[in-house]
mmCIF file of C-alpha atoms and ligand atoms in Angstrom:
data_model
loop_
_atom_site.group_PDB
_atom_site.id
_atom_site.type_symbol
_atom_site.label_atom_id
_atom_site.label_comp_id
_atom_site.label_asym_id
_atom_site.label_seq_id
_atom_site.Cartn_x
_atom_site.Cartn_y
_atom_site.Cartn_z
ATOM 1 C CA MET A 1 110.362 120.296 87.945
ATOM 2 C CA LYS A 2 108.987 117.900 90.503
ATOM 3 C CA TYR A 3 105.605 117.391 88.936
ATOM 4 C CA GLN A 4 103.876 114.892 86.672
ATOM 5 C CA ILE A 5 100.647 114.913 84.698
ATOM 6 C CA ILE A 6 98.824 111.628 85.150
ATOM 7 C CA HIS A 7 95.827 109.991 83.540
ATOM 8 C CA ILE A 8 93.205 109.076 86.131
ATOM 9 C CA LYS A 9 91.701 105.684 85.321
ATOM 10 C CA THR A 10 88.240 106.253 83.868
ATOM 11 C CA ILE A 11 85.446 103.806 83.100
ATOM 12 C CA ASP A 12 83.021 104.893 80.389
ATOM 13 C CA SER A 13 79.465 103.784 81.164
ATOM 14 C CA GLY A 14 78.174 104.993 77.797
ATOM 15 C CA TYR A 15 74.962 107.019 78.014
ATOM 16 C CA ALA A 16 75.239 107.113 81.824
ATOM 17 C CA GLY A 17 78.566 108.976 81.925
ATOM 18 C CA LYS A 18 82.008 108.099 83.293
ATOM 19 C CA LEU A 19 83.542 107.046 86.576
ATOM 20 C CA SER A 20 87.103 108.064 87.426
ATOM 21 C CA PHE A 21 89.125 106.718 90.332
ATOM 22 C CA PHE A 22 92.567 106.326 91.827
ATOM 23 C CA GLU A 23 93.852 104.454 94.832
ATOM 24 C CA GLY A 24 96.452 105.582 97.341
ATOM 25 C CA SER A 25 99.818 103.809 96.980
ATOM 26 C CA HIS A 26 98.533 101.889 93.896
ATOM 27 C CA ASP A 27 97.891 104.783 91.513
ATOM 28 C CA VAL A 28 99.606 107.652 93.353
ATOM 29 C CA PRO A 29 103.068 107.285 94.890
ATOM 30 C CA PHE A 30 102.015 107.958 98.470
ATOM 31 C CA GLU A 31 99.469 106.998 101.089
ATOM 32 C CA ILE A 32 96.579 109.465 101.071
ATOM 33 C CA LYS A 33 96.053 111.036 104.503
ATOM 34 C CA ARG A 34 93.834 113.980 103.579
ATOM 35 C CA ILE A 35 91.326 115.047 100.937
ATOM 36 C CA TYR A 36 90.253 118.643 100.509
ATOM 37 C CA TYR A 37 88.446 120.526 97.780
ATOM 38 C CA ILE A 38 88.036 124.161 96.836
ATOM 39 C CA HIS A 39 84.686 125.309 95.474
ATOM 40 C CA GLY A 40 82.467 128.357 95.103
ATOM 41 C CA VAL A 41 85.338 130.296 93.539
ATOM 42 C CA PRO A 42 84.473 133.203 91.191
ATOM 43 C CA ASN A 43 85.934 133.138 87.661
ATOM 44 C CA GLY A 44 89.314 134.908 87.462
ATOM 45 C CA SER A 45 90.194 134.281 91.098
ATOM 46 C CA VAL A 46 93.777 133.408 91.998
ATOM 47 C CA ARG A 47 94.621 131.223 94.996
ATOM 48 C CA GLY A 48 97.840 129.607 96.179
ATOM 49 C CA GLY A 49 100.937 131.740 96.507
ATOM 50 C CA HIS A 50 102.927 129.227 98.525
ATOM 51 C CA ALA A 51 105.112 126.126 98.413
ATOM 52 C CA HIS A 52 105.398 123.065 100.621
ATOM 53 C CA LYS A 53 108.493 121.631 102.269
ATOM 54 C CA ALA A 54 107.404 117.986 102.370
ATOM 55 C CA LEU A 55 103.819 117.611 101.157
ATOM 56 C CA LYS A 56 103.012 115.559 98.044
ATOM 57 C CA GLN A 57 99.655 116.060 96.403
ATOM 58 C CA ILE A 58 97.548 115.071 93.442
ATOM 59 C CA LEU A 59 95.333 117.825 92.090
ATOM 60 C CA PHE A 60 92.364 117.213 89.826
ATOM 61 C CA CYS A 61 89.414 119.185 88.577
ATOM 62 C CA PRO A 62 86.176 117.173 88.288
ATOM 63 C CA PHE A 63 84.322 120.200 86.946
ATOM 64 C CA GLY A 64 85.564 123.304 85.127
ATOM 65 C CA ARG A 65 88.929 124.762 84.139
ATOM 66 C CA ILE A 66 91.692 125.655 86.575
ATOM 67 C CA GLU A 67 95.228 126.629 85.579
ATOM 68 C CA ILE A 68 98.040 125.594 87.899
ATOM 69 C CA ILE A 69 101.245 127.607 87.598
ATOM 70 C CA LEU A 70 104.288 125.892 89.088
ATOM 71 C CA ASP A 71 107.566 127.644 89.833
ATOM 72 C CA ASN A 72 110.749 125.907 91.007
ATOM 73 C CA GLY A 73 112.553 129.198 91.665
ATOM 74 C CA THR A 74 114.178 129.201 88.224
ATOM 75 C CA GLU A 75 111.459 128.350 85.738
ATOM 76 C CA LYS A 76 107.686 128.373 85.582
ATOM 77 C CA THR A 77 105.294 126.011 83.894
ATOM 78 C CA SER A 78 101.540 126.058 83.469
ATOM 79 C CA VAL A 79 99.177 123.079 83.523
ATOM 80 C CA MET A 80 95.492 123.436 82.643
ATOM 81 C CA LEU A 81 93.215 121.110 84.576
ATOM 82 C CA ASP A 82 90.258 120.928 82.203
ATOM 83 C CA ASP A 83 89.462 117.217 82.120
ATOM 84 C CA PRO A 84 88.177 115.154 85.063
ATOM 85 C CA ALA A 85 90.522 112.322 84.003
ATOM 86 C CA LYS A 86 93.627 114.502 84.241
ATOM 87 C CA GLY A 87 95.624 114.629 87.464
ATOM 88 C CA LEU A 88 98.641 116.690 88.481
ATOM 89 C CA LEU A 89 101.116 115.178 90.907
ATOM 90 C CA ILE A 90 103.129 117.816 92.740
ATOM 91 C CA GLY A 91 106.124 117.134 94.935
ATOM 92 C CA PRO A 92 107.536 119.462 97.569
ATOM 93 C CA GLY A 93 109.585 122.581 96.769
ATOM 94 C CA LEU A 94 107.320 124.075 94.105
ATOM 95 C CA TRP A 95 105.630 127.435 94.394
ATOM 96 C CA ARG A 96 102.060 127.243 93.049
ATOM 97 C CA ASP A 97 99.333 129.617 91.959
ATOM 98 C CA MET A 98 95.898 128.443 90.857
ATOM 99 C CA ILE A 99 93.792 130.545 88.473
ATOM 100 C CA TRP A 100 90.072 129.901 88.021
ATOM 101 C CA HIS A 101 89.117 130.090 84.334
ATOM 102 C CA GLN A 102 85.511 129.019 84.824
ATOM 103 C CA GLU A 103 82.971 129.982 87.459
ATOM 104 C CA ASN A 104 82.435 127.300 90.108
ATOM 105 C CA SER A 105 85.256 125.054 88.889
ATOM 106 C CA VAL A 106 86.130 122.600 91.633
ATOM 107 C CA LEU A 107 89.716 121.803 92.642
ATOM 108 C CA CYS A 108 90.110 118.496 94.490
ATOM 109 C CA VAL A 109 93.321 117.506 96.224
ATOM 110 C CA ALA A 110 94.536 114.240 97.745
ATOM 111 C CA ALA A 111 97.479 114.869 100.057
ATOM 112 C CA SER A 112 100.227 112.757 101.618
ATOM 113 C CA GLU A 113 100.071 114.445 105.047
ATOM 114 C CA TYR A 114 97.613 115.924 107.505
ATOM 115 C CA TYR A 115 97.238 119.704 107.429
ATOM 116 C CA ASP A 116 100.284 121.398 108.969
ATOM 117 C CA GLU A 117 100.790 125.133 108.558
ATOM 118 C CA LYS A 118 104.513 124.669 109.397
ATOM 119 C CA ASP A 119 104.943 122.827 106.079
ATOM 120 C CA TYR A 120 103.985 125.966 104.113
ATOM 121 C CA ILE A 121 106.323 128.629 102.735
ATOM 122 C CA ARG A 122 104.052 131.595 102.072
ATOM 123 C CA ASN A 123 106.680 134.250 101.316
ATOM 124 C CA TYR A 124 108.275 134.190 97.840
ATOM 125 C CA ASP A 125 111.687 135.498 98.980
ATOM 126 C CA ALA A 126 111.730 132.870 101.725
ATOM 127 C CA PHE A 127 110.897 130.269 99.040
ATOM 128 C CA LEU A 128 113.840 131.375 96.864
ATOM 129 C CA ALA A 129 116.154 131.222 99.895
ATOM 130 C CA TYR A 130 114.799 127.730 100.700
ATOM 131 C CA VAL A 131 115.502 126.546 97.125
ATOM 132 C CA LYS A 132 119.041 128.011 97.194
ATOM 133 C CA ALA A 133 119.779 126.395 100.570
ATOM 134 C CA GLY A 134 118.577 123.044 99.139
ATOM 135 C CA GLU A 135 120.920 123.427 96.157
ATOM 136 C CA ARG A 136 123.865 124.153 98.503
ATOM 137 C CA HIS A 137 123.167 121.042 100.572
ATOM 138 C CA GLY A 138 122.559 118.840 97.505
HETATM 139 C C1 LIG B 201 97.758 123.754 98.098
HETATM 140 C C2 LIG B 201 96.712 124.283 97.177
HETATM 141 C C3 LIG B 201 96.591 123.483 95.916
HETATM 142 C C4 LIG B 201 92.999 123.971 106.648
HETATM 143 O O1 LIG B 201 92.628 124.340 107.779
HETATM 144 N N1 LIG B 201 93.081 122.646 106.338
HETATM 145 C C5 LIG B 201 93.477 122.194 105.120
HETATM 146 O O2 LIG B 201 93.555 120.970 104.895
HETATM 147 C C6 LIG B 201 93.823 123.168 104.124
HETATM 148 C C7 LIG B 201 94.285 122.718 102.757
HETATM 149 C C8 LIG B 201 93.729 124.502 104.444
HETATM 150 N N2 LIG B 201 93.324 124.888 105.676
HETATM 151 C C9 LIG B 201 93.174 126.326 105.956
HETATM 152 C C10 LIG B 201 94.448 127.158 105.879
HETATM 153 C C11 LIG B 201 93.916 128.526 105.518
HETATM 154 O O3 LIG B 201 93.530 129.203 106.695
HETATM 155 O O4 LIG B 201 92.288 126.873 104.996
HETATM 156 C C12 LIG B 201 92.647 128.224 104.701
HETATM 157 C C13 LIG B 201 92.849 128.411 103.211
HETATM 158 O O5 LIG B 201 94.044 127.716 102.821
HETATM 159 P P1 LIG B 201 95.017 128.292 101.695
HETATM 160 O O6 LIG B 201 94.959 129.761 101.686
HETATM 161 O O7 LIG B 201 96.359 127.639 101.895
HETATM 162 O O8 LIG B 201 94.316 127.742 100.365
HETATM 163 P P2 LIG B 201 94.902 127.702 98.900
HETATM 164 O O9 LIG B 201 93.747 127.454 98.008
HETATM 165 O O10 LIG B 201 95.750 128.887 98.604
HETATM 166 O O11 LIG B 201 95.897 126.414 98.891
HETATM 167 C C14 LIG B 201 95.402 125.107 99.044
HETATM 168 C C15 LIG B 201 96.248 124.319 100.033
HETATM 169 O O12 LIG B 201 96.320 125.016 101.284
HETATM 170 C C16 LIG B 201 97.656 124.087 99.536
HETATM 171 O O13 LIG B 201 98.278 123.091 100.324
HETATM 172 O O14 LIG B 201 98.750 123.190 97.658
HETATM 173 O O15 LIG B 201 95.425 124.435 97.779
#
């Protein structure tokens, strides 16, 4: 699986809360070209249903609980983003679904590339064929 759970550096200011941060290239293994965030999502909603050919991303949830299900074509794994200091690094070639387990949870993403619809694989059979072709070509 081309993913990694990371701890986002967090400074505890005591009674005044915490500050979490990461820096492109220093704390994540790519230069950040794009930030997007998903909000206003009703509890129980499922988003995703696609993979990327080249994109690397770090996902984090500053508020709420969001489950990320990753699938490499052979096996699936589930990661719960339920802590603002927890990040999920995802490399290319992984199918993902995101399930909202709490109303208004916010999913933030820092991405290695600008938005490009051509980088998406949005059909599961096409994803499996893409994975198999990758295995054939090493
Ligand atoms: C991903 C997961 C975690 C843009 O125009 N610009 C953007 O930067 C993005 C990310 C999306 N869009 C458009 C494309 C669609 O017309 O926004 C619409 C919704 O995107 P999508 O259905 O792909 O959203 P999710 O929540 O299923 O997936 C998103 C990211 O697209 C994807 O890269 O890995 O979050």
